[in-house]
Amino acid sequence: MKKILLLLLSLSAFAVQAQIYPNIGQFQNVLLYYNPAYAGSGTQIRATGIYRSQWSKYPGAPNTQVITVEAPLGKNIGGGAVLNRHAIANTLQLNFSGNVSYRIKTGRESFVQFGLKAGISQINFGAGTAFKWDENDPYISSNANRGIIGTFGAGVFYKKKSFYAGLSVPDLVLIDANKLYYDDATNKSLVKKNFFFISGIKLNVTDFIALQPNVLVRYYPTRPLNYYINLSVIFNQTFTAGIGFMYPKAMALYTNVNITPKIVLGYRYEFNTSGFALGNYGSSEILVRYGF
């Protein structure tokens, strides 16, 4: 059974990778991963690392690592970098991007930032090690299975007190010189643009308890609308417990603990609420964050 599932993962890896952006359950902690306009929105340097393991008991199941670093660079200017790795079956994708933002104040406690991103990705579909029904398959022999692509993206980010909202297209322009994501029959790109909307607000219930709902909505033209909802309960600014929902049928439990005022450790576990067998194995995320 596991071998059959691994084969299915291998066959579907191209379709998954064509979306370029694997989702992160704790998206509110890696906003720069989705939106370049988030760069430098705080008052000092911030860094976050997330390790995500999906259906971890199956060989070749998806796993993703993300590191973001961002800070103010000068008056109204912010900058940041994102490094991430994503693997599924025999396919490996390594990405790096630089991000810059410009801020316009809209009030005493509010501002809007516009951001641009330039990125580069190294793609390896692992055709040399993948299972093949036919070693002489013309598709395998005629198509590139590894190469480098470039991406340019843009976004806007608004913040007022404890509320924020952002809209971004991180892969607005894709440069695929090796035609890794092309249909040979039509000579057209198989990759569409990802559109992300992310928003959240922190609501103080008492001096020691706060609620923080966050939502991510993702639109990709060839797939159903995808959304994540996280609801956090924050106790005394040091301990967070939360529940998440992912469309169509998945739930999550997560927690964050402030080890120091600047260092946060977190864990998230996702489980499928449908009868799909892979859901029994769940997905895990480990988070380390530095900065306010």
GROMACS .gro file of C-alpha atoms in nm:
model
  292
    1MET     CA    1   0.000   0.000   0.000
    2LYS     CA    2   0.279   0.241   0.090
    3LYS     CA    3   0.454   0.170  -0.241
    4ILE     CA    4   0.135   0.247  -0.431
    5LEU     CA    5   0.093   0.575  -0.242
    6LEU     CA    6   0.456   0.669  -0.311
    7LEU     CA    7   0.397   0.608  -0.680
    8LEU     CA    8   0.088   0.829  -0.669
    9LEU     CA    9   0.291   1.099  -0.494
   10SER     CA   10   0.554   1.076  -0.768
   11LEU     CA   11   0.294   1.108  -1.040
   12SER     CA   12   0.130   1.406  -0.870
   13ALA     CA   13   0.451   1.586  -0.773
   14PHE     CA   14   0.464   1.785  -1.094
   15ALA     CA   15   0.110   1.915  -1.048
   16VAL     CA   16   0.181   2.012  -0.686
   17GLN     CA   17   0.511   2.180  -0.768
   18ALA     CA   18   0.351   2.374  -1.052
   19GLN     CA   19   0.175   2.578  -0.785
   20ILE     CA   20   0.521   2.686  -0.658
   21TYR     CA   21   0.388   2.778  -0.309
   22PRO     CA   22   0.325   2.497  -0.058
   23ASN     CA   23   0.098   2.614   0.223
   24ILE     CA   24   0.218   2.666   0.582
   25GLY     CA   25  -0.029   2.606   0.865
   26GLN     CA   26   0.122   2.876   1.091
   27PHE     CA   27   0.106   3.129   0.807
   28GLN     CA   28   0.063   3.425   1.043
   29ASN     CA   29   0.423   3.371   1.160
   30VAL     CA   30   0.578   3.373   0.811
   31LEU     CA   31   0.388   3.651   0.635
   32LEU     CA   32   0.698   3.747   0.435
   33TYR     CA   33   0.686   3.403   0.270
   34TYR     CA   34   0.357   3.507   0.111
   35ASN     CA   35   0.378   3.885   0.085
   36PRO     CA   36   0.689   4.097   0.012
   37ALA     CA   37   0.510   4.407   0.146
   38TYR     CA   38   0.541   4.266   0.500
   39ALA     CA   39   0.918   4.330   0.499
   40GLY     CA   40   1.021   4.576   0.770
   41SER     CA   41   0.671   4.624   0.910
   42GLY     CA   42   0.805   4.592   1.266
   43THR     CA   43   1.048   4.811   1.457
   44GLN     CA   44   1.345   4.571   1.458
   45ILE     CA   45   1.483   4.254   1.301
   46ARG     CA   46   1.263   3.944   1.308
   47ALA     CA   47   1.347   3.589   1.202
   48THR     CA   48   1.131   3.277   1.182
   49GLY     CA   49   1.202   2.915   1.096
   50ILE     CA   50   0.937   2.648   1.030
   51TYR     CA   51   0.979   2.278   0.959
   52ARG     CA   52   0.666   2.109   0.817
   53SER     CA   53   0.630   1.733   0.775
   54GLN     CA   54   0.317   1.612   0.597
   55TRP     CA   55   0.193   1.250   0.624
   56SER     CA   56   0.532   1.182   0.782
   57LYS     CA   57   0.495   0.802   0.807
   58TYR     CA   58   0.493   0.763   0.429
   59PRO     CA   59   0.821   0.758   0.233
   60GLY     CA   60   0.840   1.048  -0.011
   61ALA     CA   61   0.562   1.244   0.161
   62PRO     CA   62   0.583   1.626   0.134
   63ASN     CA   63   0.810   1.818   0.369
   64THR     CA   64   0.882   2.190   0.371
   65GLN     CA   65   1.128   2.417   0.550
   66VAL     CA   66   1.095   2.797   0.554
   67ILE     CA   67   1.325   3.065   0.698
   68THR     CA   68   1.230   3.434   0.686
   69VAL     CA   69   1.434   3.733   0.802
   70GLU     CA   70   1.310   4.091   0.777
   71ALA     CA   71   1.379   4.433   0.931
   72PRO     CA   72   1.342   4.808   0.874
   73LEU     CA   73   1.629   4.936   0.659
   74GLY     CA   74   1.574   5.310   0.682
   75LYS     CA   75   1.305   5.574   0.681
   76ASN     CA   76   0.993   5.410   0.535
   77ILE     CA   77   1.204   5.131   0.377
   78GLY     CA   78   1.197   4.766   0.478
   79GLY     CA   79   1.379   4.459   0.353
   80GLY     CA   80   1.382   4.085   0.398
   81ALA     CA   81   1.488   3.748   0.264
   82VAL     CA   82   1.313   3.413   0.238
   83LEU     CA   83   1.483   3.075   0.202
   84ASN     CA   84   1.273   2.764   0.166
   85ARG     CA   85   1.300   2.402   0.060
   86HIS     CA   86   1.017   2.175  -0.050
   87ALA     CA   87   1.039   1.805  -0.133
   88ILE     CA   88   0.777   1.554  -0.243
   89ALA     CA   89   0.858   1.204  -0.372
   90ASN     CA   90   1.158   1.248  -0.605
   91THR     CA   91   1.101   1.621  -0.661
   92LEU     CA   92   1.308   1.885  -0.481
   93GLN     CA   93   1.261   2.261  -0.497
   94LEU     CA   94   1.499   2.518  -0.341
   95ASN     CA   95   1.393   2.884  -0.336
   96PHE     CA   96   1.550   3.212  -0.234
   97SER     CA   97   1.399   3.559  -0.261
   98GLY     CA   98   1.489   3.915  -0.170
   99ASN     CA   99   1.208   4.152  -0.071
  100VAL     CA  100   1.181   4.528  -0.032
  101SER     CA  101   0.894   4.747   0.087
  102TYR     CA  102   0.803   5.115   0.101
  103ARG     CA  103   0.576   5.257   0.374
  104ILE     CA  104   0.317   5.534   0.354
  105LYS     CA  105   0.166   5.647   0.685
  106THR     CA  106  -0.213   5.677   0.678
  107GLY     CA  107  -0.264   5.788   1.038
  108ARG     CA  108  -0.104   5.809   1.381
  109GLU     CA  109  -0.117   5.433   1.426
  110SER     CA  110  -0.172   5.305   1.075
  111PHE     CA  111   0.027   5.261   0.755
  112VAL     CA  112   0.024   5.085   0.421
  113GLN     CA  113   0.329   4.920   0.267
  114PHE     CA  114   0.394   4.825  -0.094
  115GLY     CA  115   0.641   4.546  -0.163
  116LEU     CA  116   0.835   4.385  -0.446
  117LYS     CA  117   1.004   4.046  -0.458
  118ALA     CA  118   1.274   3.896  -0.679
  119GLY     CA  119   1.342   3.526  -0.641
  120ILE     CA  120   1.525   3.231  -0.789
  121SER     CA  121   1.433   2.863  -0.765
  122GLN     CA  122   1.629   2.549  -0.840
  123ILE     CA  123   1.399   2.265  -0.949
  124ASN     CA  124   1.486   1.896  -0.975
  125PHE     CA  125   1.205   1.659  -1.069
  126GLY     CA  126   1.427   1.358  -0.994
  127ALA     CA  127   1.344   1.184  -1.320
  128GLY     CA  128   1.666   0.982  -1.292
  129THR     CA  129   1.550   0.809  -0.973
  130ALA     CA  130   1.174   0.805  -1.031
  131PHE     CA  131   0.982   0.487  -1.114
  132LYS     CA  132   0.932   0.450  -1.492
  133TRP     CA  133   0.695   0.220  -1.676
  134ASP     CA  134   0.894   0.275  -1.996
  135GLU     CA  135   1.262   0.377  -1.994
  136ASN     CA  136   1.219   0.503  -2.353
  137ASP     CA  137   0.919   0.722  -2.274
  138PRO     CA  138   0.950   1.018  -2.515
  139TYR     CA  139   0.819   1.260  -2.254
  140ILE     CA  140   1.098   1.171  -2.012
  141SER     CA  141   1.368   1.184  -2.280
  142SER     CA  142   1.251   1.509  -2.440
  143ASN     CA  143   1.169   1.723  -2.136
  144ALA     CA  144   1.404   1.899  -1.897
  145ASN     CA  145   1.378   1.754  -1.547
  146ARG     CA  146   1.592   2.009  -1.366
  147GLY     CA  147   1.680   2.375  -1.399
  148ILE     CA  148   1.644   2.725  -1.257
  149ILE     CA  149   1.345   2.958  -1.276
  150GLY     CA  150   1.312   3.322  -1.175
  151THR     CA  151   1.013   3.488  -1.009
  152PHE     CA  152   0.900   3.844  -0.949
  153GLY     CA  153   0.614   3.927  -0.716
  154ALA     CA  154   0.430   4.218  -0.559
  155GLY     CA  155   0.205   4.286  -0.263
  156VAL     CA  156   0.039   4.542  -0.040
  157PHE     CA  157   0.017   4.528   0.340
  158TYR     CA  158  -0.200   4.743   0.572
  159LYS     CA  159  -0.168   4.768   0.950
  160LYS     CA  160  -0.362   4.965   1.210
  161LYS     CA  161  -0.299   4.897   1.579
  162SER     CA  162  -0.369   4.524   1.621
  163PHE     CA  163  -0.528   4.469   1.280
  164TYR     CA  164  -0.351   4.378   0.957
  165ALA     CA  165  -0.447   4.274   0.605
  166GLY     CA  166  -0.241   4.194   0.299
  167LEU     CA  167  -0.293   4.105  -0.066
  168SER     CA  168  -0.013   3.960  -0.278
  169VAL     CA  169   0.083   3.784  -0.600
  170PRO     CA  170   0.429   3.643  -0.515
  171ASP     CA  171   0.473   3.478  -0.856
  172LEU     CA  172   0.338   3.761  -1.071
  173VAL     CA  173   0.610   3.700  -1.332
  174LEU     CA  174   0.775   3.363  -1.391
  175ILE     CA  175   1.090   3.325  -1.601
  176ASP     CA  176   1.114   2.960  -1.709
  177ALA     CA  177   1.395   2.953  -1.966
  178ASN     CA  178   1.433   2.574  -1.941
  179LYS     CA  179   1.058   2.524  -1.993
  180LEU     CA  180   1.027   2.306  -1.685
  181TYR     CA  181   0.658   2.392  -1.654
  182TYR     CA  182   0.555   2.386  -2.019
  183ASP     CA  183   0.312   2.173  -2.217
  184ASP     CA  184   0.500   2.057  -2.525
  185ALA     CA  185   0.179   2.008  -2.722
  186THR     CA  186   0.062   2.369  -2.683
  187ASN     CA  187   0.397   2.532  -2.594
  188LYS     CA  188   0.220   2.714  -2.312
  189SER     CA  189   0.321   2.747  -1.948
  190LEU     CA  190   0.146   2.516  -1.702
  191VAL     CA  191   0.200   2.755  -1.411
  192LYS     CA  192  -0.069   3.001  -1.309
  193LYS     CA  193  -0.043   3.291  -1.063
  194ASN     CA  194  -0.110   3.248  -0.690
  195PHE     CA  195  -0.325   3.516  -0.524
  196PHE     CA  196  -0.310   3.541  -0.144
  197PHE     CA  197  -0.522   3.740   0.098
  198ILE     CA  198  -0.415   3.723   0.463
  199SER     CA  199  -0.569   3.911   0.755
  200GLY     CA  200  -0.582   3.902   1.133
  201ILE     CA  201  -0.667   4.099   1.444
  202LYS     CA  202  -0.578   4.082   1.811
  203LEU     CA  203  -0.868   4.137   2.053
  204ASN     CA  204  -0.796   4.196   2.422
  205VAL     CA  205  -1.051   4.014   2.639
  206THR     CA  206  -0.887   4.102   2.972
  207ASP     CA  207  -0.549   4.239   3.076
  208PHE     CA  208  -0.411   3.884   3.058
  209ILE     CA  209  -0.614   3.712   2.782
  210ALA     CA  210  -0.641   3.800   2.413
  211LEU     CA  211  -0.800   3.639   2.108
  212GLN     CA  212  -0.628   3.646   1.770
  213PRO     CA  213  -0.812   3.513   1.462
  214ASN     CA  214  -0.614   3.489   1.137
  215VAL     CA  215  -0.730   3.389   0.790
  216LEU     CA  216  -0.548   3.298   0.468
  217VAL     CA  217  -0.737   3.275   0.138
  218ARG     CA  218  -0.556   3.138  -0.165
  219TYR     CA  219  -0.679   3.153  -0.522
  220TYR     CA  220  -0.510   2.945  -0.791
  221PRO     CA  221  -0.698   2.939  -1.125
  222THR     CA  222  -0.695   2.562  -1.182
  223ARG     CA  223  -0.786   2.459  -0.824
  224PRO     CA  224  -1.072   2.518  -0.579
  225LEU     CA  225  -1.048   2.818  -0.349
  226ASN     CA  226  -0.827   2.725  -0.054
  227TYR     CA  227  -0.841   2.884   0.291
  228TYR     CA  228  -0.689   2.843   0.636
  229ILE     CA  229  -0.844   2.981   0.956
  230ASN     CA  230  -0.649   2.995   1.283
  231LEU     CA  231  -0.793   3.109   1.617
  232SER     CA  232  -0.539   3.174   1.893
  233VAL     CA  233  -0.596   3.236   2.264
  234ILE     CA  234  -0.299   3.425   2.413
  235PHE     CA  235  -0.238   3.409   2.787
  236ASN     CA  236  -0.031   3.685   2.950
  237GLN     CA  237   0.161   3.743   2.624
  238THR     CA  238   0.365   3.427   2.693
  239PHE     CA  239   0.156   3.121   2.606
  240THR     CA  240  -0.064   3.065   2.302
  241ALA     CA  241  -0.310   2.783   2.237
  242GLY     CA  242  -0.499   2.763   1.912
  243ILE     CA  243  -0.721   2.567   1.678
  244GLY     CA  244  -0.713   2.574   1.299
  245PHE     CA  245  -0.938   2.476   1.011
  246MET     CA  246  -0.821   2.409   0.655
  247TYR     CA  247  -1.057   2.371   0.362
  248PRO     CA  248  -1.194   2.124   0.271
  249LYS     CA  249  -1.179   1.887   0.572
  250ALA     CA  250  -0.881   1.925   0.801
  251MET     CA  251  -0.833   2.056   1.153
  252ALA     CA  252  -0.529   2.156   1.359
  253LEU     CA  253  -0.419   2.217   1.717
  254TYR     CA  254  -0.118   2.435   1.791
  255THR     CA  255   0.068   2.608   2.071
  256ASN     CA  256   0.341   2.872   2.104
  257VAL     CA  257   0.549   2.945   2.413
  258ASN     CA  258   0.760   3.255   2.474
  259ILE     CA  259   1.087   3.123   2.616
  260THR     CA  260   1.207   3.485   2.645
  261PRO     CA  261   1.041   3.811   2.536
  262LYS     CA  262   1.206   3.764   2.194
  263ILE     CA  263   1.227   3.386   2.147
  264VAL     CA  264   0.919   3.175   2.070
  265LEU     CA  265   0.889   2.799   2.020
  266GLY     CA  266   0.580   2.644   1.866
  267TYR     CA  267   0.423   2.319   1.749
  268ARG     CA  268   0.122   2.245   1.529
  269TYR     CA  269  -0.049   1.915   1.449
  270GLU     CA  270  -0.297   1.877   1.162
  271PHE     CA  271  -0.538   1.588   1.111
  272ASN     CA  272  -0.787   1.508   0.838
  273THR     CA  273  -1.151   1.488   0.943
  274SER     CA  274  -1.257   1.284   0.639
  275GLY     CA  275  -1.208   0.910   0.588
  276PHE     CA  276  -0.904   0.954   0.363
  277ALA     CA  277  -0.636   0.715   0.490
  278LEU     CA  278  -0.348   0.963   0.472
  279GLY     CA  279  -0.535   1.179   0.721
  280ASN     CA  280  -0.472   0.919   0.991
  281TYR     CA  281  -0.103   1.006   0.983
  282GLY     CA  282  -0.143   1.380   1.020
  283SER     CA  283   0.104   1.662   0.958
  284SER     CA  284   0.335   1.842   1.199
  285GLU     CA  285   0.501   2.184   1.212
  286ILE     CA  286   0.779   2.303   1.441
  287LEU     CA  287   0.837   2.677   1.477
  288VAL     CA  288   1.123   2.889   1.612
  289ARG     CA  289   1.086   3.269   1.607
  290TYR     CA  290   1.308   3.556   1.714
  291GLY     CA  291   1.191   3.916   1.759
  292PHE     CA  292   0.885   4.099   1.883
   0.00000   0.00000   0.00000
